[in-house]
Short mmCIF file of C-alpha atoms and ligand atoms in Angstrom, two decimals:
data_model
loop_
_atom_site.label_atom_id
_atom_site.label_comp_id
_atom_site.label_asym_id
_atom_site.label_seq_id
_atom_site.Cartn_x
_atom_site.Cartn_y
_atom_site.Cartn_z
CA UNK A 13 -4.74 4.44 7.02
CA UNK A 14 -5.21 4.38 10.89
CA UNK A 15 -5.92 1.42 13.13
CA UNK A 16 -8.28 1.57 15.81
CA UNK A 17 -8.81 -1.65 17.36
CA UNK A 18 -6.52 -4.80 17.43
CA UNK A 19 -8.37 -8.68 19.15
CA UNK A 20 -6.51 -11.62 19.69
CA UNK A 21 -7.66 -14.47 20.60
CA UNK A 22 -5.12 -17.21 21.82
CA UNK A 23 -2.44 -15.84 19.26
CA UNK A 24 0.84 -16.75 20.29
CA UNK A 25 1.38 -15.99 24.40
CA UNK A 26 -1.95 -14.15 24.33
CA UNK A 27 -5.42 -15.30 25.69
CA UNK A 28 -7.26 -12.72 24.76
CA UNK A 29 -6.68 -9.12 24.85
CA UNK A 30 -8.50 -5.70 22.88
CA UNK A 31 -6.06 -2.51 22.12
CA UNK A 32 -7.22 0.61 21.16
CA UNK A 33 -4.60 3.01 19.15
CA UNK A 34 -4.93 6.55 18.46
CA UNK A 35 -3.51 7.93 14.88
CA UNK A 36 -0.24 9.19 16.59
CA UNK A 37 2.09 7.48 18.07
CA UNK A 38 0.90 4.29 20.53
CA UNK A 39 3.90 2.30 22.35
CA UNK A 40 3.72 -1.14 23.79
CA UNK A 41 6.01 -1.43 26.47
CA UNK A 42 6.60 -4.77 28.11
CA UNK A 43 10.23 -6.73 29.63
CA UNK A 44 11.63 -9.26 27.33
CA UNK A 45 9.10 -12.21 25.86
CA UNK A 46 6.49 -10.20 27.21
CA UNK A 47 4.42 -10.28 24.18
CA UNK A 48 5.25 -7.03 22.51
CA UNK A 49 6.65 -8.23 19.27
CA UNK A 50 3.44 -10.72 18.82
CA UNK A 51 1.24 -7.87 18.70
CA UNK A 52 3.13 -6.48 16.04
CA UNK A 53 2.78 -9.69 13.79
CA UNK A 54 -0.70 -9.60 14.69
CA UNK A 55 -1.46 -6.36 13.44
CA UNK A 56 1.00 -6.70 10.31
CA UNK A 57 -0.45 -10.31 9.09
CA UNK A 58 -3.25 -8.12 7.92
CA UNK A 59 -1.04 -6.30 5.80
CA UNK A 60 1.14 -9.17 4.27
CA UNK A 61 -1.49 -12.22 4.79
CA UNK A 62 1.61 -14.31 6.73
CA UNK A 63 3.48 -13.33 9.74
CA UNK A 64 6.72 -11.47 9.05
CA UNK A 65 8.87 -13.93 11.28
CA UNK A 66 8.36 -16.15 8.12
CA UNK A 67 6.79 -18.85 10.17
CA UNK A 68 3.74 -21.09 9.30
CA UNK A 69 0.51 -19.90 10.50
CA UNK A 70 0.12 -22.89 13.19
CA UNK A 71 3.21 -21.28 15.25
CA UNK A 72 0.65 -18.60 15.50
CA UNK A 73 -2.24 -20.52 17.79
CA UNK A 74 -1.03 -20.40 21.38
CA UNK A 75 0.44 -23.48 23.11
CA UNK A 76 -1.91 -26.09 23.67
CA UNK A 77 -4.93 -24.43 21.85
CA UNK A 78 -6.41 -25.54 18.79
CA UNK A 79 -7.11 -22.46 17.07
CA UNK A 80 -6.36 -18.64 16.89
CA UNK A 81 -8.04 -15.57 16.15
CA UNK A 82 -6.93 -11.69 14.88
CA UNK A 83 -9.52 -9.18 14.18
CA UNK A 84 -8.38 -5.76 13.02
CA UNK A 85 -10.43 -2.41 12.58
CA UNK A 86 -9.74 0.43 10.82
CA UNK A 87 -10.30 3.68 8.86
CA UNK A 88 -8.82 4.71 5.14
CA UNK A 89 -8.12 8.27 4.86
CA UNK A 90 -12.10 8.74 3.99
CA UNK A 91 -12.81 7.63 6.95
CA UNK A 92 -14.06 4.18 6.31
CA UNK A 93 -14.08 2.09 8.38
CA UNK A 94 -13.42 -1.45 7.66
CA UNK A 95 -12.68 -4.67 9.63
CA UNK A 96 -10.56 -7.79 8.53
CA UNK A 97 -10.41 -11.21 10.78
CA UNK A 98 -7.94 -14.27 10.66
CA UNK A 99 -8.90 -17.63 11.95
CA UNK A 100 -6.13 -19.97 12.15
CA UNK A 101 -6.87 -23.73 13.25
CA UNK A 102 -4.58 -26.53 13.37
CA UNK A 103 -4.32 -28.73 10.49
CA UNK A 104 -7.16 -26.24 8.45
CA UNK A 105 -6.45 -23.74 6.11
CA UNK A 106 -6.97 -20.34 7.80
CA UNK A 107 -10.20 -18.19 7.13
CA UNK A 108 -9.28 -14.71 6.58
CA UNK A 109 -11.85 -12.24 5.96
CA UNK A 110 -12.30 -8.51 4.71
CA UNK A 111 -15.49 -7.28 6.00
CA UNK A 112 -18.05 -10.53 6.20
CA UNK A 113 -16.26 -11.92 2.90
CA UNK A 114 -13.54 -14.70 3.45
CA UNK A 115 -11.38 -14.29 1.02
CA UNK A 116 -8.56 -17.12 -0.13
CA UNK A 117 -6.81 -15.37 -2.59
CA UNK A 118 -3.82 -13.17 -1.62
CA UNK A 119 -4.27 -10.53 -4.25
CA UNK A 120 -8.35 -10.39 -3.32
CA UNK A 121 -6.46 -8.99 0.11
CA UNK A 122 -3.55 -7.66 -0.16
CA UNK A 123 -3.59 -3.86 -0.15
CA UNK A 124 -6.97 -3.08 2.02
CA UNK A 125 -5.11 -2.90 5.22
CA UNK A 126 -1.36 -1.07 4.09
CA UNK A 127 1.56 -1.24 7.23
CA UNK A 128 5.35 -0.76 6.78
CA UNK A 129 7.15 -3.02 9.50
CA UNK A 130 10.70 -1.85 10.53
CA UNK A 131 12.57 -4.44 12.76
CA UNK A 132 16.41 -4.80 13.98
CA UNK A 133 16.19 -8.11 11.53
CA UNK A 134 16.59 -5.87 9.00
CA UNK A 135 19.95 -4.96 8.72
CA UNK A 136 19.82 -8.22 6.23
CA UNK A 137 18.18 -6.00 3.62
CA UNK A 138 21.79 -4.60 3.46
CA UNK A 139 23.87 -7.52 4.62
CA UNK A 140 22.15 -10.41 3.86
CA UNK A 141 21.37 -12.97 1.19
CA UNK A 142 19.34 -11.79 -2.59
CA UNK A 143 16.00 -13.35 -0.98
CA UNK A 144 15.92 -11.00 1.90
CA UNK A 145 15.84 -8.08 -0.67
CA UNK A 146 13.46 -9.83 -2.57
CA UNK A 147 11.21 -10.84 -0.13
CA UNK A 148 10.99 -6.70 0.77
CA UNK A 149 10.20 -5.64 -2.62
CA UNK A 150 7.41 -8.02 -3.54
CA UNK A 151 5.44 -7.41 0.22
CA UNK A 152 5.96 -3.50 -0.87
CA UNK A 153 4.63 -3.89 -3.98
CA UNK A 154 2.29 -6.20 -3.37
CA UNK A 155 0.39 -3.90 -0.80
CA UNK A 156 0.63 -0.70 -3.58
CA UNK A 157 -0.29 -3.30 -6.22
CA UNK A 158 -2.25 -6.32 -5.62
CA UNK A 159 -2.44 -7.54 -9.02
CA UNK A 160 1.25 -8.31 -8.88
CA UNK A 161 0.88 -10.93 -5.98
CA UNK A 162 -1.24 -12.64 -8.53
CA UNK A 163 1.66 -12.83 -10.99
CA UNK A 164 3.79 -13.63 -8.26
CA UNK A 165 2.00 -16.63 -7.32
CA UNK A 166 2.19 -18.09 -10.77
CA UNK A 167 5.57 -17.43 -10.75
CA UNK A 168 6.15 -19.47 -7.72
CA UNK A 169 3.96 -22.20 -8.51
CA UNK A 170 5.33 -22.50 -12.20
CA UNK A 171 8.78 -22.62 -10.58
CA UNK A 172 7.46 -25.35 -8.24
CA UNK A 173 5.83 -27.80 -11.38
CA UNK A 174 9.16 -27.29 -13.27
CA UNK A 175 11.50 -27.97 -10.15
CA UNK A 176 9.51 -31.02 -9.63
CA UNK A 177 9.46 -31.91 -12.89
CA UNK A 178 13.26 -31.14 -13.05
CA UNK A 179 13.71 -33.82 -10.12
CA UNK A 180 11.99 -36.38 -11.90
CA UNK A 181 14.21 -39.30 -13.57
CA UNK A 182 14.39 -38.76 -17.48
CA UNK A 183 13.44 -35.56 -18.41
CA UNK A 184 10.74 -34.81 -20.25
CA UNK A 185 11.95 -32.07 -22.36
CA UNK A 186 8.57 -30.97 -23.82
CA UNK A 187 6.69 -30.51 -20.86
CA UNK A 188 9.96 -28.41 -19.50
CA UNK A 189 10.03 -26.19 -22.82
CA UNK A 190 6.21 -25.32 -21.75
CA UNK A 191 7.43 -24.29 -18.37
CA UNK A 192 10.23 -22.34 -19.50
CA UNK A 193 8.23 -20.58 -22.25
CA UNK A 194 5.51 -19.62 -19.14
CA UNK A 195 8.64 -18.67 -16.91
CA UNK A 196 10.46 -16.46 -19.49
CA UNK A 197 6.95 -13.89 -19.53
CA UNK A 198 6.39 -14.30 -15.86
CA UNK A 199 9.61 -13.52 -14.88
CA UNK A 200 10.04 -10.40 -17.18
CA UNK A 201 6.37 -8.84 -15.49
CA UNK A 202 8.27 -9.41 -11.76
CA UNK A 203 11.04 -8.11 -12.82
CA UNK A 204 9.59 -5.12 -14.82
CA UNK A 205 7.60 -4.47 -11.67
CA UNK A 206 10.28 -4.81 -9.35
CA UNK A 207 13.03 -2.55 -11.64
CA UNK A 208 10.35 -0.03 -11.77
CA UNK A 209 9.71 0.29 -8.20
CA UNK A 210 13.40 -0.14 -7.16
CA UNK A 211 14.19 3.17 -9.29
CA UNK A 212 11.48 5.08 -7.39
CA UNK A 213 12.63 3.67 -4.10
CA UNK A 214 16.12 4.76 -4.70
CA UNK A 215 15.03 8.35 -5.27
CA UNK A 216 13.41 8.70 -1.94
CA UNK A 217 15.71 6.73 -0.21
CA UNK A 218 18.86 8.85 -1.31
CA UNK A 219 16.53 12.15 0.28
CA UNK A 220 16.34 10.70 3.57
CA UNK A 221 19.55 9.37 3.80
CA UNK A 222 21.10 12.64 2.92
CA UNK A 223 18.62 14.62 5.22
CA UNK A 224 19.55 11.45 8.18
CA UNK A 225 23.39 12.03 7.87
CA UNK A 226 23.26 15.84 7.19
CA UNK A 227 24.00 15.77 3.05
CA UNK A 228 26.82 13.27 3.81
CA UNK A 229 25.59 10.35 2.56
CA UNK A 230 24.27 9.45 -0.66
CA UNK A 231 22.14 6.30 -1.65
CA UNK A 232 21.71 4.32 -4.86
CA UNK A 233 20.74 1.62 -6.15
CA UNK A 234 21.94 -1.25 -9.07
CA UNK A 235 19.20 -3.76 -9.51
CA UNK A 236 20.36 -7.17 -10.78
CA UNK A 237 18.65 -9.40 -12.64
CA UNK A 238 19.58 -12.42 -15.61
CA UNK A 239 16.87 -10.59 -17.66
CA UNK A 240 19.44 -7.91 -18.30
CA UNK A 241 19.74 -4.16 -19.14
CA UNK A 242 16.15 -4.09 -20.73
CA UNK A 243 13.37 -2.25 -20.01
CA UNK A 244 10.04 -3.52 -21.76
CA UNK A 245 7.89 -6.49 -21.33
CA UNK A 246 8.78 -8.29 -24.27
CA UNK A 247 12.85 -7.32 -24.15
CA UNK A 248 13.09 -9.08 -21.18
CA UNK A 249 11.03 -11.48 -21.86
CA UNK A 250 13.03 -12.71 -24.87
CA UNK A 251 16.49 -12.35 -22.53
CA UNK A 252 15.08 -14.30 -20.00
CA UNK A 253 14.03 -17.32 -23.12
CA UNK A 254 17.43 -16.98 -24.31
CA UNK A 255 18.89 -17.29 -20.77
CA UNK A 256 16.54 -20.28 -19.79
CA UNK A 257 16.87 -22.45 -22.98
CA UNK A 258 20.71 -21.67 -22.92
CA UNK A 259 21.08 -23.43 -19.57
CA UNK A 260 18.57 -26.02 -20.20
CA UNK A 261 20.40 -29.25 -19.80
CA UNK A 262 22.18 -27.30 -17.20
CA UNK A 263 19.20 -27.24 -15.33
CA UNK A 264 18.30 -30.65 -16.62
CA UNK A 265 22.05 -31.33 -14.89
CA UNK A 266 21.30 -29.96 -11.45
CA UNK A 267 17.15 -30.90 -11.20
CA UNK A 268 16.65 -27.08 -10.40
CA UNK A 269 16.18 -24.02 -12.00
CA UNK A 270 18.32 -21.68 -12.26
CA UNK A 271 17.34 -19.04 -14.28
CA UNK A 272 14.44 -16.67 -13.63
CA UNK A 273 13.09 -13.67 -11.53
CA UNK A 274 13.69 -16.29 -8.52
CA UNK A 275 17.20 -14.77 -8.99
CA UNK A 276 16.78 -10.69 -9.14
CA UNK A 277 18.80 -8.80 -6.36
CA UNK A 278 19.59 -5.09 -5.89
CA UNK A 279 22.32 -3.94 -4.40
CA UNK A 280 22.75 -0.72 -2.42
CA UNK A 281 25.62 1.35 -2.55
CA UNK A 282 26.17 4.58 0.60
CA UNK A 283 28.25 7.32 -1.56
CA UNK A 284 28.91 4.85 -4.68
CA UNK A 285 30.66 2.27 -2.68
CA UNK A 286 28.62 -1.11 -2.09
CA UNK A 287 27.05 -0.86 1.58
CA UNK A 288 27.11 -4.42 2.18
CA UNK A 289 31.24 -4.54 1.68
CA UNK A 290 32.36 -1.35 2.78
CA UNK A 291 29.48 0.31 4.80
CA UNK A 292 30.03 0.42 8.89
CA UNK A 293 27.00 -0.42 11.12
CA UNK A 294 25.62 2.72 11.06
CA UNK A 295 26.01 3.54 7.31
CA UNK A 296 23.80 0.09 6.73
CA UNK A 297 21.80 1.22 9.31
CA UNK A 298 20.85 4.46 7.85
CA UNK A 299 20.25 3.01 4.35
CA UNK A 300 17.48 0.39 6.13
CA UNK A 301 15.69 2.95 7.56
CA UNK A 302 15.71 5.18 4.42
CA UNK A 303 14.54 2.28 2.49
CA UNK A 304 11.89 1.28 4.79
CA UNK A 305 10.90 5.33 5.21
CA UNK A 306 11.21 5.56 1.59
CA UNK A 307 8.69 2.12 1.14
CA UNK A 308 6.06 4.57 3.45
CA UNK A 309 6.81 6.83 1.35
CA UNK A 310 6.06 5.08 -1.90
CA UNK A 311 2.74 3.61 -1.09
CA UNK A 312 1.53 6.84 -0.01
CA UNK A 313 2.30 7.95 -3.85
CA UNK A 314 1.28 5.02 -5.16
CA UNK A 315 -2.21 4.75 -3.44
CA UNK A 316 -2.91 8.13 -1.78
CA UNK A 317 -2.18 7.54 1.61
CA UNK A 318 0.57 6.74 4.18
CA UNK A 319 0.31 2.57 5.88
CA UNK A 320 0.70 2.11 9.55
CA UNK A 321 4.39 2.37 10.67
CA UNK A 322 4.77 -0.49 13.06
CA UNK A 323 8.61 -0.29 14.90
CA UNK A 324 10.07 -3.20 16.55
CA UNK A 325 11.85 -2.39 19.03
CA UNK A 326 14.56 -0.80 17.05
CA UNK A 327 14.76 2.31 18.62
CA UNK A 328 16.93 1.28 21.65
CA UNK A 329 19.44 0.96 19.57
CA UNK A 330 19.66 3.91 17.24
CA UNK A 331 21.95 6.80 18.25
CA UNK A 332 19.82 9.67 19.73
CA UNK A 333 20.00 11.81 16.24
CA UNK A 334 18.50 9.09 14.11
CA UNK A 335 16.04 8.36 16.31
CA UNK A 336 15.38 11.75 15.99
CA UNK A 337 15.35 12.19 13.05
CA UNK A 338 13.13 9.04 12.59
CA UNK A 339 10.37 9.73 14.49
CA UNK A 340 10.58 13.37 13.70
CA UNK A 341 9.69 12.26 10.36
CA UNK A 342 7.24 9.97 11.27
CA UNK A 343 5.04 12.91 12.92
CA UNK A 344 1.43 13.05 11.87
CA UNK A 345 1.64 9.77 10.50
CA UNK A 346 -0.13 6.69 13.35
CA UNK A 347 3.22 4.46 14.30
CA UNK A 348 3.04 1.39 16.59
CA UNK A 349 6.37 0.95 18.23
CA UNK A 350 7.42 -1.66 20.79
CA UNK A 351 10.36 -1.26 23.66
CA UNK A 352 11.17 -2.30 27.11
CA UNK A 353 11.35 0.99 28.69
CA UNK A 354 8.96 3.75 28.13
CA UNK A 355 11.71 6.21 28.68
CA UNK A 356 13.34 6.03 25.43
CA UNK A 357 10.50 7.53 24.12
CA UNK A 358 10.67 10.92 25.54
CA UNK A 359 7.96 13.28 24.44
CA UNK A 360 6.25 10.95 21.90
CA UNK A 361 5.63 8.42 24.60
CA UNK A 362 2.10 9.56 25.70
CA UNK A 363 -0.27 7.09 24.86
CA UNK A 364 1.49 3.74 25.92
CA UNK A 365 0.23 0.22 27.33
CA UNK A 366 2.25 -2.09 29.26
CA UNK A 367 2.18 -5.83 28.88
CA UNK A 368 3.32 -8.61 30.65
CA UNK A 369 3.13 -12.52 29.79
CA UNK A 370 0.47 -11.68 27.32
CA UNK A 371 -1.57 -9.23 29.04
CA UNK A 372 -2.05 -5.71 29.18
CA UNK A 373 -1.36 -4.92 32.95
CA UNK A 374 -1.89 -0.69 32.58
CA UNK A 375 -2.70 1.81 30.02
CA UNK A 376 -1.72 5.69 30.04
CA UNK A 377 -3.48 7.77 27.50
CA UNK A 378 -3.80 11.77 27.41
CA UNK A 379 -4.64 11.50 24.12
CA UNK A 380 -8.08 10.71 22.54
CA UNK A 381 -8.95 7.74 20.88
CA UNK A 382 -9.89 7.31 17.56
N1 ATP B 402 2.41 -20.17 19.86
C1 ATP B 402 2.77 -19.67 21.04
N2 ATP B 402 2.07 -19.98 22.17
C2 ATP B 402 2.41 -19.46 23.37
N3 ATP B 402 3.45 -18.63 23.55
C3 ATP B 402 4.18 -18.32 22.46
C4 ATP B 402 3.87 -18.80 21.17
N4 ATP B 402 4.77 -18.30 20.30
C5 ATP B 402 5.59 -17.52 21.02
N5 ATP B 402 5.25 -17.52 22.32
C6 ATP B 402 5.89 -16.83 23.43
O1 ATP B 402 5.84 -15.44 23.21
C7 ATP B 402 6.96 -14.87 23.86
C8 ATP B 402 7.70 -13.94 22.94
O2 ATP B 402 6.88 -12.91 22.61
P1 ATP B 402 7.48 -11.67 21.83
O3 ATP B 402 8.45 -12.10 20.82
O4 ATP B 402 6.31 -10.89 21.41
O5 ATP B 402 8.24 -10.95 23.01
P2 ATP B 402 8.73 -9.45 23.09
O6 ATP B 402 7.93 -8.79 24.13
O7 ATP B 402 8.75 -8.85 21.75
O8 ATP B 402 10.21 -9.68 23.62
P3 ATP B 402 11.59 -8.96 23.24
O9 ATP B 402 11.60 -7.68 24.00
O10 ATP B 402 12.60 -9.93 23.75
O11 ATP B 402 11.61 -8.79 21.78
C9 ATP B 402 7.92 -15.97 24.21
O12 ATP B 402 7.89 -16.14 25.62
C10 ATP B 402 7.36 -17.17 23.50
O13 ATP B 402 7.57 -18.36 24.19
MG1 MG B 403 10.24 -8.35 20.44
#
């Protein structure tokens, strides 16, 4: 998958600027608040169909606008080339399109444009709370397989009727044995799905960690979930029904529910010891980036070819070897990274623009474009 050509159109501090990108490595280099990280989210709302600063879509239209626009082109590996635009207006529901079709499902677009986004945020995939990790595994999967942000969805919404229904004065214990019954099979697909891919994640996470560190370091992974130990549809669907109707005047209790996929977690552990207790900075470091290498990784199995790598920023502060290593390992693949110097980027820094306030001030290419 290789982007060619990024528009925006009043999105966030820009007014309206065109990049090119080559399939190596592009850098946009730019002080601080210049604009670098916004291009980022521009090019990665394709891939996730929201901005990964979790914010709502209107944060996206620049300061006294009324509405915003992102248009993205690019190629698949058989050289395809396809186009997807986002209209955002204030107070409207955004118009996203793949092609000439607007599409308003998530699942009818998730997975046409693939990107893996690695930013210094995400040292909370080791150290922060369960819906950080969460929040990872269903974008990743959700890009290899769109079908699950359909179940997703359900799950959220059913979560939403029965939390509402939870809050409402006298419960009405029928309606909230329907919801339960959906949530018990809804939760056991998510967590099937997510079980699944955190065992293949693990695998090629524990490679590069040991190849980053040298064979000293080890990864693995213990997913956690209240559907237990089990491994089928319908075994964990049947754990997760006992769970639910266990608790139910618990829930009735609190007016929330507590029981569900809403509460998986992994954990990760750097050479069997748990890497959010015991791991120093640069152990957690090195298991984020082998995740998120081992996420690029993944949907290249899982659909046949590697996503964008976009990197925010977080090279300035990796130690020379890991930054190395990482883009060493990122050769051949297209990356988008963002910094304040150029420097940092020694030999892979050839094709680079420079932006300031919004605008792209200079370009330096030697290579060709796409
Ligand atoms: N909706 C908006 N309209 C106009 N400007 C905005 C909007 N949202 C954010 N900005 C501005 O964008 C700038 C931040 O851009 P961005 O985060 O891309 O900077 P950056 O170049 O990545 O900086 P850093 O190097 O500090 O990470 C800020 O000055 C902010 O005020
Ligand atoms: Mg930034």
């Amino acid at each position: 998958m290789q982007v060619s050509k990024l528009t925006v159109k009043n999105f966030r501090n820009a007014v309206e600027e065109t990049l090119e990108f080559d399939g190596g490595v592009n850098i946009i280099c730019g002080a601080n608040a210049a604009g670098k990280t916004n291009l980022l989210e521009a090019v990665f709302y394709f891939a996730a169909g929201k901005s990964f600063r979790n914010c709502r879509d209107r944060e996206l239209i620049r300061f006294g606008c009324e509405s915003a626009e992102i248009k993205l082109e690019f190629a698949d590996s058989a050289g395809n080339r396809r186009n997807m635009s986002a209209v955002f207006q204030k107070d409207r529901p955004r118009v996203l399109k793949v092609g000439e079709n607007r599409v308003s499902r998530l699942a009818d677009y998730l997975g046409a444009f693939r990107a893996v986004i690695f930013t210094p945020d995400h040292l909370s995939l080791v150290k922060g709370a369960p819906e950080n990790r969460r929040r990872f595994l269903d974008l990743a999967i959700c890009q290899s397989f769109p079908r699950y942000a359909a179940a997703l969805t359900e799950l959220n919404r059913t979560l939403a009727q029965k939390n509402a229904a939870l809050r409402r004065p006298g419960a009405d214990r029928m309606l909230l044995e329907v919801y339960n019954e959906r949530l018990a099979s809804l939760s056991a697909g998510v967590t099937l799905n997510r079980k699944k891919y955190v065992r293949r994640l693990e695998s090629e996470a524990d490679k590069f960690i040991s190849e980053m560190c040298g064979g000293r370091e080890s990864l693995k992974t213990e997913y956690r979930t209240q559907g237990g130990d089990n491994e089928t549809l319908e075994s964990l669907r049947d754990r997760y029904r006992e769970v639910i109707n266990e608790h139910a005047e618990a829930e009735i209790e609190r007016g929330i529910s507590l029981y569900g996929a809403h509460k998986d977690d992994f954990a990760v552990a750097i050479n069997k010891k748990s890497a959010r207790s015991y791991g120093s900075q640069g152990q957690q470091r090195s298991a984020v980036l082998a995740l998120k290498l081992a996420e690029g990784e993944l949907s290249a199995q899982l659909t046949g070819e590697y996503p964008v790598f976009l990197l925010d920023d977080i090279l300035s502060e990796l130690d020379p070897a890991r930054k190395e290593y990482i883009l060493s390992r990122l050769e051949g693949r297209q990356v988008i990274i963002t910094g304040c110097e150029s420097g940092i980027f020694g030999a892979y820094g050839r094709n680079s623009v420079f932006i300031e306030d919004g605008k792209i001030c200079s370009f330096n290419s030697n290579t060709a474009k796409v």
